[in-house]
CSV table of C-alpha atoms in Angstrom, one decimal:
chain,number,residue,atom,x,y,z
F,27,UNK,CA,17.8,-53.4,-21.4
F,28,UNK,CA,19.0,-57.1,-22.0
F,29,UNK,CA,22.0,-58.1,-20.3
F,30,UNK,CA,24.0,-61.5,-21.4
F,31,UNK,CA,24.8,-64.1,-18.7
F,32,UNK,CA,28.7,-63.5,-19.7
F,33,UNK,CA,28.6,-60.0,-18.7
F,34,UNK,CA,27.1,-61.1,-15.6
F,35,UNK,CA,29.7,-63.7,-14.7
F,36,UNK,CA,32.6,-61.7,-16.0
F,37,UNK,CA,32.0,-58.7,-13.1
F,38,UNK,CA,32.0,-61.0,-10.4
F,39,UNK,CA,28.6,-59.1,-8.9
F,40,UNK,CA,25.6,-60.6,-8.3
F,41,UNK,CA,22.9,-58.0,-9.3
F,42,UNK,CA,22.4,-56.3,-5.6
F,43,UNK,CA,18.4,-55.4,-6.8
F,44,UNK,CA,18.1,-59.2,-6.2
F,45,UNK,CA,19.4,-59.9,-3.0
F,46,UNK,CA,15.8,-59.0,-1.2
F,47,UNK,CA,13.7,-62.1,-0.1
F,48,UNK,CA,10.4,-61.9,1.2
F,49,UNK,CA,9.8,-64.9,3.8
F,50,UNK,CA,7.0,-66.8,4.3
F,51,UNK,CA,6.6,-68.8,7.0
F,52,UNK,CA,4.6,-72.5,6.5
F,53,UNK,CA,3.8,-74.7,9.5
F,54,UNK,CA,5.6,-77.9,9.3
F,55,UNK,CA,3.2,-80.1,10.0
F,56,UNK,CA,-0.7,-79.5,10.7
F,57,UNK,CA,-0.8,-81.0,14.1
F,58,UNK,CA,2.3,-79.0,15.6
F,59,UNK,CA,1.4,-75.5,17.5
F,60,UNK,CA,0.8,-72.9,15.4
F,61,UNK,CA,1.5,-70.5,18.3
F,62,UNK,CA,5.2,-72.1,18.4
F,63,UNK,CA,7.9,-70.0,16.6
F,64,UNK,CA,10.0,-73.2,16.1
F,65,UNK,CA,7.1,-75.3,13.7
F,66,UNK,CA,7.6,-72.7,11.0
F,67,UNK,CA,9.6,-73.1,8.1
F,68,UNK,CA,11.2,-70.1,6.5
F,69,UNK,CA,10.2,-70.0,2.9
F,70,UNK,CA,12.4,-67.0,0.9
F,71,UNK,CA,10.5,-65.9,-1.9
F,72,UNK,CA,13.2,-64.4,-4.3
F,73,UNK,CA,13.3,-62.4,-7.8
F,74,UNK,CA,12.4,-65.0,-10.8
F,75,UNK,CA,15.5,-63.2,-12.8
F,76,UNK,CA,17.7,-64.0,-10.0
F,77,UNK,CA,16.6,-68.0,-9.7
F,78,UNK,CA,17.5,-67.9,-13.6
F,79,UNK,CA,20.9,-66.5,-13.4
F,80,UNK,CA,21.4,-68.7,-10.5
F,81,UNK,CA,20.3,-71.6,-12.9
F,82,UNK,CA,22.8,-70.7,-15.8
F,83,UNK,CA,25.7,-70.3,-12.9
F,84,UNK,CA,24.5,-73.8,-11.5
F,85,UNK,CA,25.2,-75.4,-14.8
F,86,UNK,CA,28.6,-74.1,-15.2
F,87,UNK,CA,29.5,-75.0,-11.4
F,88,UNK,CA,27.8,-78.4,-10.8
F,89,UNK,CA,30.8,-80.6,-13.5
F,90,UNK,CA,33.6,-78.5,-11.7
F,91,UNK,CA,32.6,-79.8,-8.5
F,92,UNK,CA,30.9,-82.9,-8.7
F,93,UNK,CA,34.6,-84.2,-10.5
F,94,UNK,CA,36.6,-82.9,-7.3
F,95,UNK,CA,37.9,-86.2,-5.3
F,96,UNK,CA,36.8,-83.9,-2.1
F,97,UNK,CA,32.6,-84.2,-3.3
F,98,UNK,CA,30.6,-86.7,-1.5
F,99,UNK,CA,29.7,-89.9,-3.4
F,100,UNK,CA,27.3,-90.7,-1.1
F,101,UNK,CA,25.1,-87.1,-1.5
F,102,UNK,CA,22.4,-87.9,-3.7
F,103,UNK,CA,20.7,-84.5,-3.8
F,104,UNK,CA,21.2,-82.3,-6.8
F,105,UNK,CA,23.1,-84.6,-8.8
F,106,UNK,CA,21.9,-86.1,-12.0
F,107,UNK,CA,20.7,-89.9,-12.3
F,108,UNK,CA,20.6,-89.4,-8.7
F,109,UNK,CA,17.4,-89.4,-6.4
F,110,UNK,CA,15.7,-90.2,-3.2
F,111,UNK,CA,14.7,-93.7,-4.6
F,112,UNK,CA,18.6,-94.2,-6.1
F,113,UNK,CA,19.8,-93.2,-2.2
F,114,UNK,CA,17.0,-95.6,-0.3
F,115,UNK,CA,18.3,-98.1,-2.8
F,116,UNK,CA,21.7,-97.8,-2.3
F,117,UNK,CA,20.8,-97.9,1.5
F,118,UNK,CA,18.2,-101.4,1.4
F,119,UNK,CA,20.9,-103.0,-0.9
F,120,UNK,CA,23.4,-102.5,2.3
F,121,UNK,CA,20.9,-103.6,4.9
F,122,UNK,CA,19.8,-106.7,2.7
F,123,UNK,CA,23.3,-107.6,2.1
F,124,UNK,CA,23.9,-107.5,6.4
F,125,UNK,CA,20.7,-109.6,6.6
F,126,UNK,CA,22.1,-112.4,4.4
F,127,UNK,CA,25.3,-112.7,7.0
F,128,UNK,CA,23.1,-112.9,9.1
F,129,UNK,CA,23.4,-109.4,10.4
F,130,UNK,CA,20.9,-107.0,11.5
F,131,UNK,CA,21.3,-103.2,10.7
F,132,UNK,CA,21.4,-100.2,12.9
F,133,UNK,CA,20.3,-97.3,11.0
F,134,UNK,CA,19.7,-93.7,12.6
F,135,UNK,CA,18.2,-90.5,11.2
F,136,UNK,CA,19.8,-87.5,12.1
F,137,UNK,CA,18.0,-84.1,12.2
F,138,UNK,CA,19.9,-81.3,11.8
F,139,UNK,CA,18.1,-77.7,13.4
F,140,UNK,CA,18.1,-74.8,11.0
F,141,UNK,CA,20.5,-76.2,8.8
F,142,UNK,CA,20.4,-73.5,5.7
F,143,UNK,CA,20.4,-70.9,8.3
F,144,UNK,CA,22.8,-71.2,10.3
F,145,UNK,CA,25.8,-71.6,7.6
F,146,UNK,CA,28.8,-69.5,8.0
F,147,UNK,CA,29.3,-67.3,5.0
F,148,UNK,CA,33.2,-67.4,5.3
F,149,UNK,CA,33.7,-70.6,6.0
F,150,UNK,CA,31.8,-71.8,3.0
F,151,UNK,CA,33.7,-69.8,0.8
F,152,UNK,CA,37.3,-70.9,2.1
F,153,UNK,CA,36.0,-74.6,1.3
F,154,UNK,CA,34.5,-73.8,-2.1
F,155,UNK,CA,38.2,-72.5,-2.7
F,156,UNK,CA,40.5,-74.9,-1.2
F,157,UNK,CA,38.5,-78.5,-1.0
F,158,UNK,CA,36.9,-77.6,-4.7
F,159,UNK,CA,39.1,-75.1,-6.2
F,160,UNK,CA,36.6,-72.5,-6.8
F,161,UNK,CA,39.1,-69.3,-7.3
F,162,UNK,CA,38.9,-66.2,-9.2
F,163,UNK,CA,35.7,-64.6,-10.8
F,164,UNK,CA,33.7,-67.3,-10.1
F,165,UNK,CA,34.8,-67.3,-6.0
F,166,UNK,CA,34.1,-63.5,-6.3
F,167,UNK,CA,30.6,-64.3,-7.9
F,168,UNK,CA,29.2,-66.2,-5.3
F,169,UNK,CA,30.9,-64.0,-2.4
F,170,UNK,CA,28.9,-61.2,-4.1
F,171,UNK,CA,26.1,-63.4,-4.3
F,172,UNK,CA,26.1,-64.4,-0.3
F,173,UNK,CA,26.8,-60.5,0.8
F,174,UNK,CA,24.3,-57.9,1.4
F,175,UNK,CA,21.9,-60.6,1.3
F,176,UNK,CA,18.6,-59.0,3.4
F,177,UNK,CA,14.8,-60.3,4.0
F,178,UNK,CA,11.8,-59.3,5.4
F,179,UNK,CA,9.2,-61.9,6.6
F,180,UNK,CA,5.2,-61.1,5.2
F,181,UNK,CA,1.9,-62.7,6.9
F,182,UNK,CA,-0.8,-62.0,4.6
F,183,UNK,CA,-0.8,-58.2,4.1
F,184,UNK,CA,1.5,-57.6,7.5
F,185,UNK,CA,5.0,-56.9,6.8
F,186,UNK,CA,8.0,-57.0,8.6
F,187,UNK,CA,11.1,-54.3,9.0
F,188,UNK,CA,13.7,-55.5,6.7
F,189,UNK,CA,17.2,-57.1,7.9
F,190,UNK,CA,20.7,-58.2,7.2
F,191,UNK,CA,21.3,-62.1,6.9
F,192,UNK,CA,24.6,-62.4,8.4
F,193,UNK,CA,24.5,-66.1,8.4
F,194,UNK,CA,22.7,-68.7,6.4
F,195,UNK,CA,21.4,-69.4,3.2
F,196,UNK,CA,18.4,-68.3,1.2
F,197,UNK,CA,15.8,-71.4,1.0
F,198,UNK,CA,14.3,-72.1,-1.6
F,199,UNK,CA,17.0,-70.6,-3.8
F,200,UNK,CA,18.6,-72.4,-6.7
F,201,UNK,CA,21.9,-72.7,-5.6
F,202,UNK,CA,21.7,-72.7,-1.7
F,203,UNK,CA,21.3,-76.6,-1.8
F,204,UNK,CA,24.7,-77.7,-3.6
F,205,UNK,CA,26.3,-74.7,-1.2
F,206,UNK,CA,24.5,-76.6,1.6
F,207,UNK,CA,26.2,-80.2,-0.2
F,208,UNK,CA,29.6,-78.6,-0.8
F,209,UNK,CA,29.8,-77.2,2.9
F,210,UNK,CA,29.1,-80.7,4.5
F,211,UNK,CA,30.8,-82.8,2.3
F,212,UNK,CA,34.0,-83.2,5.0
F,213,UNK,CA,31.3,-85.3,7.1
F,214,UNK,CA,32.0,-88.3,4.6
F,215,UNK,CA,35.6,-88.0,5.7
F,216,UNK,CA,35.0,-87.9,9.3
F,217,UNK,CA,32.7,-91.3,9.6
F,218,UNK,CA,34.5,-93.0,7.3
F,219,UNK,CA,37.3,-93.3,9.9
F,220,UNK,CA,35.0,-94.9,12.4
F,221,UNK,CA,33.3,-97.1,10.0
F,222,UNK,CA,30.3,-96.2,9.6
F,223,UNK,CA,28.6,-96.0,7.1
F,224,UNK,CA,25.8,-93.3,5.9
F,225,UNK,CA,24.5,-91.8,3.1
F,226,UNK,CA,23.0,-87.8,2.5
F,227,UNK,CA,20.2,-86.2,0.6
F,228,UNK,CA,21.0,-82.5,1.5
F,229,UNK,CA,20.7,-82.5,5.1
F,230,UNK,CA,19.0,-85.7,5.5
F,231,UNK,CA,21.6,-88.1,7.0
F,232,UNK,CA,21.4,-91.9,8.0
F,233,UNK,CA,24.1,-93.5,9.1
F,234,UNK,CA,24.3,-97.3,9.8
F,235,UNK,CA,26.5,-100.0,10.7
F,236,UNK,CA,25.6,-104.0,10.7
F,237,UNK,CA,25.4,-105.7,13.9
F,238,UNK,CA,26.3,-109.2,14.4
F,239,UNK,CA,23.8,-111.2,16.4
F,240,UNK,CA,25.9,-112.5,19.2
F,241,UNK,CA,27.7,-109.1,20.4
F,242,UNK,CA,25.6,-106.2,19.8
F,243,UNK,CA,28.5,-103.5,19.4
F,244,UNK,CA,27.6,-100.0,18.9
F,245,UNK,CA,30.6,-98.1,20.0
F,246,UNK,CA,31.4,-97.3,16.4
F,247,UNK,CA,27.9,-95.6,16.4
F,248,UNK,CA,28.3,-93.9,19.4
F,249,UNK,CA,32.1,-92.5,18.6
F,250,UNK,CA,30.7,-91.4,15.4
F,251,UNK,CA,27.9,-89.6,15.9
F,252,UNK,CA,30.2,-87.7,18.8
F,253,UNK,CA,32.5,-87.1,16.2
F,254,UNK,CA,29.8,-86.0,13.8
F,255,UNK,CA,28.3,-83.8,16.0
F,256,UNK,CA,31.6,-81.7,17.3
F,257,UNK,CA,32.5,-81.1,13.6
F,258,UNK,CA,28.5,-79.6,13.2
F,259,UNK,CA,29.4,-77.8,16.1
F,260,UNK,CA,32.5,-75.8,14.9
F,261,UNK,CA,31.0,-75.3,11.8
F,262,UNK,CA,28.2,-73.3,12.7
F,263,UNK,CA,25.6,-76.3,12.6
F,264,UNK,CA,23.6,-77.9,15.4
F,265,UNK,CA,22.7,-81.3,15.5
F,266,UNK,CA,19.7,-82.0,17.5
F,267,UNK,CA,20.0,-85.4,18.8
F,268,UNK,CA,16.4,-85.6,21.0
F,269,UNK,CA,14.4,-85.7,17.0
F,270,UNK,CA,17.0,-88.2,15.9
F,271,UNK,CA,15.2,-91.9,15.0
F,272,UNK,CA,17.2,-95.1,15.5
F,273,UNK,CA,15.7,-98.1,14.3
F,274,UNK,CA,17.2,-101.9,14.0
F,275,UNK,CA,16.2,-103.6,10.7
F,276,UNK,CA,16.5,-107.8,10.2
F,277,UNK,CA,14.8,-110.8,9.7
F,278,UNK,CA,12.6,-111.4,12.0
F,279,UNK,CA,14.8,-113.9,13.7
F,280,UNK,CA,17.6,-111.9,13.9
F,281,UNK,CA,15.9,-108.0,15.4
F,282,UNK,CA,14.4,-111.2,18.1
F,283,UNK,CA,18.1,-111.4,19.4
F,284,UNK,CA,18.1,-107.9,19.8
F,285,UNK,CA,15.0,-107.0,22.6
F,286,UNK,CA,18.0,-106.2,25.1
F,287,UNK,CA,18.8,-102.9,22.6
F,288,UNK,CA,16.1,-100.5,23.5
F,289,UNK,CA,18.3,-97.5,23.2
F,290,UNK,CA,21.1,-96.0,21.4
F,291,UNK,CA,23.9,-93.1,22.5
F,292,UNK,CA,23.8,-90.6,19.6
F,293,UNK,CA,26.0,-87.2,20.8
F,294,UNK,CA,24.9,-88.0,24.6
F,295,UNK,CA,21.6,-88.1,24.0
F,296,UNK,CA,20.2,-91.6,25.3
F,297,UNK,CA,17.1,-92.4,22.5
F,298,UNK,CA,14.5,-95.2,22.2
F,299,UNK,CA,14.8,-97.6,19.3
F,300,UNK,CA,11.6,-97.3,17.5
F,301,UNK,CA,9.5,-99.8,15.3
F,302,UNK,CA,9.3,-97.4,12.3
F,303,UNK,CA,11.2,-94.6,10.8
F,304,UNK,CA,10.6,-92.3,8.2
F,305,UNK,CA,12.7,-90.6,5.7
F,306,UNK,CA,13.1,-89.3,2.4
F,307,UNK,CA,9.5,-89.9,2.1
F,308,UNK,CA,9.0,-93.7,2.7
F,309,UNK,CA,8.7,-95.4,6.1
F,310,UNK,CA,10.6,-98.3,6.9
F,311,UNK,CA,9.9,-100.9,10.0
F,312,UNK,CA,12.4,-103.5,11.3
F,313,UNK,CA,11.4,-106.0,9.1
F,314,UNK,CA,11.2,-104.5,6.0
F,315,UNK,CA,7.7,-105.4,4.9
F,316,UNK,CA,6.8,-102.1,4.6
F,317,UNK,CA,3.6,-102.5,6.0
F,318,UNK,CA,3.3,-99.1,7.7
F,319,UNK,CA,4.5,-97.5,4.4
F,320,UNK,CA,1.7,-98.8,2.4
F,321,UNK,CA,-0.8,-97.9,5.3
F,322,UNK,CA,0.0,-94.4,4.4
F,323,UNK,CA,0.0,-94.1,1.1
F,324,UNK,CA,-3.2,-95.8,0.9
F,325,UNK,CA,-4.9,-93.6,3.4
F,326,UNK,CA,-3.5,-90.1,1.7
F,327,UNK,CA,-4.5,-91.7,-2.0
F,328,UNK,CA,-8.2,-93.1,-0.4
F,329,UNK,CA,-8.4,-89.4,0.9
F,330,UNK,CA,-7.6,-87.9,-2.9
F,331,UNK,CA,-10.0,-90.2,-4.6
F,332,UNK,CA,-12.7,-88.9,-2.8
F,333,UNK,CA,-12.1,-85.8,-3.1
F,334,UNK,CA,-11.6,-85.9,-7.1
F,335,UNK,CA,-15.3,-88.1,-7.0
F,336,UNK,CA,-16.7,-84.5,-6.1
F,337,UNK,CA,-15.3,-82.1,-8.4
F,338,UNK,CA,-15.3,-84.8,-11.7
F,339,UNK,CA,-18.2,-83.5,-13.8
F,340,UNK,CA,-16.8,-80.3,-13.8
F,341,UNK,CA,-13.4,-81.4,-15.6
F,342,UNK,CA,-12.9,-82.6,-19.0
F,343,UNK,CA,-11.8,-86.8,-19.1
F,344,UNK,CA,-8.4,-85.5,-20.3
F,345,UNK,CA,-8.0,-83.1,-17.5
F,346,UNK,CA,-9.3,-85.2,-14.8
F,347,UNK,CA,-7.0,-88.0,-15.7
F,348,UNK,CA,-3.4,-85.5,-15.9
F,349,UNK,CA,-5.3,-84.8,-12.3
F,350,UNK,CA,-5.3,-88.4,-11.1
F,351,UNK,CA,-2.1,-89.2,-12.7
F,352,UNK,CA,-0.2,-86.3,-11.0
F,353,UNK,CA,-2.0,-86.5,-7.6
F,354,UNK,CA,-2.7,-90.2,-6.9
F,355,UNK,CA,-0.4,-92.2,-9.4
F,356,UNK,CA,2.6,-90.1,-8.3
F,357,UNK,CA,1.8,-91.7,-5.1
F,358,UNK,CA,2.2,-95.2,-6.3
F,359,UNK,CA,5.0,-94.8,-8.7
F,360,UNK,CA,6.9,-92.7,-5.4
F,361,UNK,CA,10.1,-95.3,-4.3
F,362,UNK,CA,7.7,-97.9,-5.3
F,363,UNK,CA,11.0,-100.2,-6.8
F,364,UNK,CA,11.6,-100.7,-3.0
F,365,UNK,CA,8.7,-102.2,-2.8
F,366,UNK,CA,9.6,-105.2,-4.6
F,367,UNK,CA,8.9,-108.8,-3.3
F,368,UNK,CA,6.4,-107.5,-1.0
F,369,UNK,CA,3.4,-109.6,-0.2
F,370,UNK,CA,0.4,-110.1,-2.1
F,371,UNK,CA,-1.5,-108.9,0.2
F,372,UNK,CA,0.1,-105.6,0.3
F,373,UNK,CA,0.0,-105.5,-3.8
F,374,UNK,CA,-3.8,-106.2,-3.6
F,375,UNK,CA,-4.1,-102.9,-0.9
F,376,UNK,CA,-1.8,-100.8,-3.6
F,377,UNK,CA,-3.4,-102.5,-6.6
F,378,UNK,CA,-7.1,-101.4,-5.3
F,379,UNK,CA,-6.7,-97.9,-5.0
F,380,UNK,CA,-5.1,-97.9,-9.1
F,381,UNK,CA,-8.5,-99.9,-9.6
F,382,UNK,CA,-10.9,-97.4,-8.1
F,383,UNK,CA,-8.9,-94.5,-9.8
F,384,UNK,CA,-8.9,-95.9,-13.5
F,385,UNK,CA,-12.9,-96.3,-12.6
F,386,UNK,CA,-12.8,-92.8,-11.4
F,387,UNK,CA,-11.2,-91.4,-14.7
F,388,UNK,CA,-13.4,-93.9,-17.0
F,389,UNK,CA,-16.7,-93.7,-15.4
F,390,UNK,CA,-17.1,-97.2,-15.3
F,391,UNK,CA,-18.6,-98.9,-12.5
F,392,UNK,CA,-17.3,-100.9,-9.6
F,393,UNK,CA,-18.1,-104.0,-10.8
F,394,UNK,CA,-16.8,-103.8,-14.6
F,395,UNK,CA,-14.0,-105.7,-15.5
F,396,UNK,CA,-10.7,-103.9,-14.5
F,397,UNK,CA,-8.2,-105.3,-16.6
F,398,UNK,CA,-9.5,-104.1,-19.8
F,399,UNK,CA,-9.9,-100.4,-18.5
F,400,UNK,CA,-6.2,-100.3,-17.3
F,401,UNK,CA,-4.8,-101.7,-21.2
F,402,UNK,CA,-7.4,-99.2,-22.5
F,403,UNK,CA,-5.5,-96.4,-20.5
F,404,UNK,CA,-1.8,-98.1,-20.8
F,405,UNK,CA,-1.3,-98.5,-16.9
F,406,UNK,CA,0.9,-101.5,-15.9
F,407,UNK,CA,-0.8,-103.2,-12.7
F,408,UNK,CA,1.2,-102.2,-9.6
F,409,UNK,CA,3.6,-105.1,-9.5
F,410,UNK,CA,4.4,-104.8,-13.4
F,411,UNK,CA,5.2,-100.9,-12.1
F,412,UNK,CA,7.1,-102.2,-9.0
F,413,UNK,CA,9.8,-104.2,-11.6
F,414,UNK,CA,9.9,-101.0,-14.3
F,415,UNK,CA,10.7,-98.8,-12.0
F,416,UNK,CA,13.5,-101.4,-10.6
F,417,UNK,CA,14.8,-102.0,-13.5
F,418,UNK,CA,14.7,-98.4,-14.7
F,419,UNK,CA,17.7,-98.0,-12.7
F,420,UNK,CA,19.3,-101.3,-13.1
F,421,UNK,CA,19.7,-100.7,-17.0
F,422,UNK,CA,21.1,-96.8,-16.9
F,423,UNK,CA,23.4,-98.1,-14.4
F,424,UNK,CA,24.5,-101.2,-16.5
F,425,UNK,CA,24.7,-99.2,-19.9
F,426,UNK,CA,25.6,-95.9,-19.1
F,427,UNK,CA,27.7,-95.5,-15.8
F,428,UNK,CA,25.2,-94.0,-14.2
F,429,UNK,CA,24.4,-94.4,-10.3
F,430,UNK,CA,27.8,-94.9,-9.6
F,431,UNK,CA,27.0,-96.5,-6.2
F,432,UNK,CA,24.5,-99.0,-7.3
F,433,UNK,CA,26.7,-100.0,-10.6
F,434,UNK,CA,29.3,-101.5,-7.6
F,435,UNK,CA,26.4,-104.0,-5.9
F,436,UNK,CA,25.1,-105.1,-9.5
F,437,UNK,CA,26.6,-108.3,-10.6
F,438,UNK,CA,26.0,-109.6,-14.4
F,439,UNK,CA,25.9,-113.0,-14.8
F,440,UNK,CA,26.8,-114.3,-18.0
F,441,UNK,CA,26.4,-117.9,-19.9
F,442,UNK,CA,29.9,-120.0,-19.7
F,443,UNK,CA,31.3,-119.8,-23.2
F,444,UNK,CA,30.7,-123.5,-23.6
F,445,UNK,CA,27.6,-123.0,-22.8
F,446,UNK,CA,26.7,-120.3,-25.3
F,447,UNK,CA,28.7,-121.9,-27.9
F,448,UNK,CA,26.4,-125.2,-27.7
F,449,UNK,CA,23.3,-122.8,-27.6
F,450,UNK,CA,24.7,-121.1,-31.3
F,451,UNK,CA,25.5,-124.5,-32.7
């Protein structure tokens, strides 16, 4: 029987046969202890039909919210023209700016424990209704959507009792990470009257404030992330300060003036300053040269390469370069317009490993001329990529008001109309 997304919609009820998940629990990383509850995450496996009607209710919610004066500018996740590279951008541009007042920055990466689990059904819906004016049918929809919700957790062919999820949100839902958004959007409000500033990608948070070189003041940091943490707190959420990162980032001259700040006060918690810290994918280190960054992603695409030399003769040369291009290229092309003005040296490293892998997808051998084998398969060299990709975001943002954040630190320079006047004549 075919049902139309209107009809759906127009009940207000979420199709209760698709409130089941089955979870699957993944180790977060292969060197943590599998024998350690903790180190899993949670993956909910849910109903293809219900991630679709999720999909065509997402598309009518998304421009309702998104428009409200209450939605985070600075949350990057879920939001057209918006990415992880747009919000590292945004975040460098800040950090480079600080650096040419001579300032060095104090950025910190909170970790947040459990965050879709742990939300509070009720609450979420009394925000959806008063900060974004989510009333009637469509309020009742997702309150039919969050109730009744139940899941069973399956280990190979084991399987667990089923229960009632009280709390939380499914993962790996549709619509779970702009509830997650919507439900933290008041933090923008809260640091913003300490002056600090941060930027989100779901529940990935950095916050950051310049320091100048000759008082090294961080009691804006510290009465933020207090403040921060108290509103987690009576919202159901639990910031874990002890896997928070801090890092200092300046010219080298500058993070010099600094050795006396070894740690930083984030909710209590007393925690080093570190050389390095990842997020969203891309390590950065104090000085920016992204040296530690370009360690790894040569190591993981070195450790690719090989294992594509093994299985090539048995893939056709289009299949085995959509393989390479997905696998290793993605690697290059990830974030890589932060990467611009790096060394040489560190284009060479990146600029190898897109030599060996046009070899690998050619056959040719390691001595042929690469330049002709990368026009023959259209690949801009890695710095050539570095500026695309940069000024991929530059132009949307110029032309079509998008990236609303970086449009604000992009300034156009135009001739003097003297000057272009004597150019036309």
């Amino acid at each position: 029987m075919c049902v139309s997304a209107t009809s759906l919609f127009c009940s207000g009820k979420f199709p209760a046969a698709y409130c089941s998940a089955s979870v699957t629990p993944l180790l977060k990383k292969k060197s943590l202890d599998p024998d350690e509850p903790s180190n899993y995450r949670p993956i909910s496996n849910l109903n293809t039909f219900s991630k679709i009607i999720e999909r065509v209710f997402l598309a009518r919610l998304l421009p309702h919210v998104t428009n409200s004066n209450n939605f985070n500018r600075y949350q990057s996740a879920y939001r057209k023209h918006h990415s992880t590279e747009t919000a590292l951008l945004k975040i460098l541009d800040d950090v480079y700016t600080n650096a040419g007042h001579h300032q060095s920055t104090l950025l910190i990466g909170l970790d947040l424990s459990a965050a879709f689990d742990t939300i509070d059904k009720s609450t979420l819906l009394a925000r959806l209704q008063i900060s974004f004016g989510v009333d009637g049918l469509a309020l009742e929809w997702i309150s039919s959507y969050l109730s009744n919700r139940s899941q069973h957790v399956r280990v190979g062919s084991v399987r667990s009792p089923s229960s009632v999820c009280e709390y939380g949100l499914p993962q790996e839902s549709v619509l779970s990470p702009i509830l997650f958004t919507l439900y933290v959007a008041p933090v923008a409000h809260v640091l913003s009257s300490f002056c600090v500033d941060h930027h989100q990608y779901a529940d990935d948070t950095l916050l950051y404030i310049a320091l100048d070189n000759k008082q090294l003041n961080t009691n804006n940091m510290t009465s933020g992330t207090s403040a921060i943490t108290r509103w987690f707190l009576l919202n159901g959420l639990c910031l874990n300060p002890n896997k928070s990162e801090a890092i200092i980032i300046g010219t080298p001259a500058a993070t010099k003036l600094q050795h006396n700040l070894n740690t930083v006060n984030i909710a209590g918690a007393i925690i080093p300053v570190s050389p390095t810290l990842k997020s969203l994918g891309v390590t950065l280190d104090s000085n920016l040269n992204f040296n530690k960054h370009i360690s790894t992603v040569c190591k993981i695409s070195y450790f690719h390469l090989r294992s594509m030399h093994h299985v090539r003769s048995c893939m056709p040369p289009d299949v085995l370069q959509t393989v390479a291009c997905s696998i290793v290229s993605a690697k290059l092309d990830y974030c890589n317009s932060l990467l611009f003005g790096i060394t040489k040296a560190s284009v060479a490293k990146l600029q190898l490993i897109q030599n060996s892998l046009a070899r690998l997808v050619t056959g040719k051998h390691r001595f042929d001329h690469i330049t002709p084998v990368l026009a023959d398969l259209h690949w801009l060299p890695v710095s050539h990529r570095n500026s695309y990709w940069l000024h991929s975001h530059t132009k949307p943002s110029i032309h079509h008001n998008r990236h609303t954040f970086i449009l604000q630190y992009i300034s156009i320079n135009l001739p003097e109309t003297s000057d272009l006047l004597t150019k036309i004549s």
